[in-house]
XYZ file of C-alpha atoms in Angstrom:
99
model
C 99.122 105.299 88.466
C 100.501 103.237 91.001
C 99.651 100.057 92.626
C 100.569 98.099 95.746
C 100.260 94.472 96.405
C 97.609 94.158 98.735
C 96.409 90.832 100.641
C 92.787 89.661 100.856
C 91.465 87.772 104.179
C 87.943 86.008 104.557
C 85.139 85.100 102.176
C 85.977 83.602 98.756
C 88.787 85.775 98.079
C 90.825 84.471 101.351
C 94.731 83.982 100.803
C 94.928 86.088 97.024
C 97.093 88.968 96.449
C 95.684 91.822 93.779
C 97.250 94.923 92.998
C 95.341 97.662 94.212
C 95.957 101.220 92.812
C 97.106 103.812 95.567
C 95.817 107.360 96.064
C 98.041 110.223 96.360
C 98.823 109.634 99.959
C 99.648 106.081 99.181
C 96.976 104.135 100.708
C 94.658 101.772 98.902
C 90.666 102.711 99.330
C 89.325 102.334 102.487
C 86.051 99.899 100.710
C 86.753 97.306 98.023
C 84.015 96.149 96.370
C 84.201 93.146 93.772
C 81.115 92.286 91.273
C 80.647 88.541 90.742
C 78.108 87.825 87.864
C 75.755 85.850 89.067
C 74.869 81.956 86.722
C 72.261 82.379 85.400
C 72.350 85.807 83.988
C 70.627 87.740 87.046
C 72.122 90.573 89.442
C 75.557 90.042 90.210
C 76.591 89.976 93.741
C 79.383 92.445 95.470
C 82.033 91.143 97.802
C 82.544 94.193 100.326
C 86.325 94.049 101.686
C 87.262 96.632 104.263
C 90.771 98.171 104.518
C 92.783 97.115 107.728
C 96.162 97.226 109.408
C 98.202 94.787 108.671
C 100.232 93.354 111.664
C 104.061 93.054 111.290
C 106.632 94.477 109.416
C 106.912 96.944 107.257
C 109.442 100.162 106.808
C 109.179 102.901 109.435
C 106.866 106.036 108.153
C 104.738 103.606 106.108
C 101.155 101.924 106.617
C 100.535 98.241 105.370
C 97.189 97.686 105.170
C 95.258 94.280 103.794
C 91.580 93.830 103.049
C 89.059 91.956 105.335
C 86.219 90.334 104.429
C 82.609 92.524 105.517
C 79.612 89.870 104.686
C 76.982 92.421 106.362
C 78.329 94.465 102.763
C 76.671 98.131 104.630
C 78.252 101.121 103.946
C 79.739 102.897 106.868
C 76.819 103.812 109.006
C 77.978 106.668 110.553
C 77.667 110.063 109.933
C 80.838 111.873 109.168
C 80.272 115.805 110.600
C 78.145 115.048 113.541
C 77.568 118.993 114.039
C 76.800 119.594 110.195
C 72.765 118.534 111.655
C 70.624 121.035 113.867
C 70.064 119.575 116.950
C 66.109 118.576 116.884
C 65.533 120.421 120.576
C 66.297 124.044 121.225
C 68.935 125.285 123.846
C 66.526 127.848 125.148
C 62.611 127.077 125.666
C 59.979 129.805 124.987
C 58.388 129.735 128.615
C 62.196 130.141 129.811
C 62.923 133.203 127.763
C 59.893 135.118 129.413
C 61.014 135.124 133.097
């Protein structure tokens, strides 16, 4: 697999590099999420980084992207296929059809 160097910014992982393995297109996943055990044994807690552009440089043809810190740690929030849902109120009402 490969891996690019990819730069964190915000919350406790501000200023580090990791390598982060790329997909197929080449771009690192669009959520990072790192476990940190908690002291004294209990639930660890998960940094959320989202991917972002990064600004400057960078070969023609090819994204740069860094992580940024998320504290809210949510998942998306939207809904993908907005049509994939019935809509709740019919197009034609049954007192309308009669006339």
């Amino acid at each position: 697999m490969k891996s690019e160097d990819t730069p964190f910014e915000g919350g406790p992982m501000d200023g580090r590099v990791l390598p982060v393995l790329v997909g197929m297109t080449g771009h690192p996943p669009k959520t990072y999420r790192i476990p940190v055990p908690a002291p004294d044994g209990g639930p660890p807690t998960v940094l959320v980084y989202r991917r972002v552009p990064r600004e400057g440089g960078g070969r023609i043809g090819f994204a740069r992207w860094k992580y940024a810190y998320d504290p809210t740690g949510k998942k998306g929030g939207r809904r993908r296929w907005p049509w994939s849902k019935p809509d709740a109120t019919p197009s034609v009402k049954p007192d309308d059809a009669e006339g």
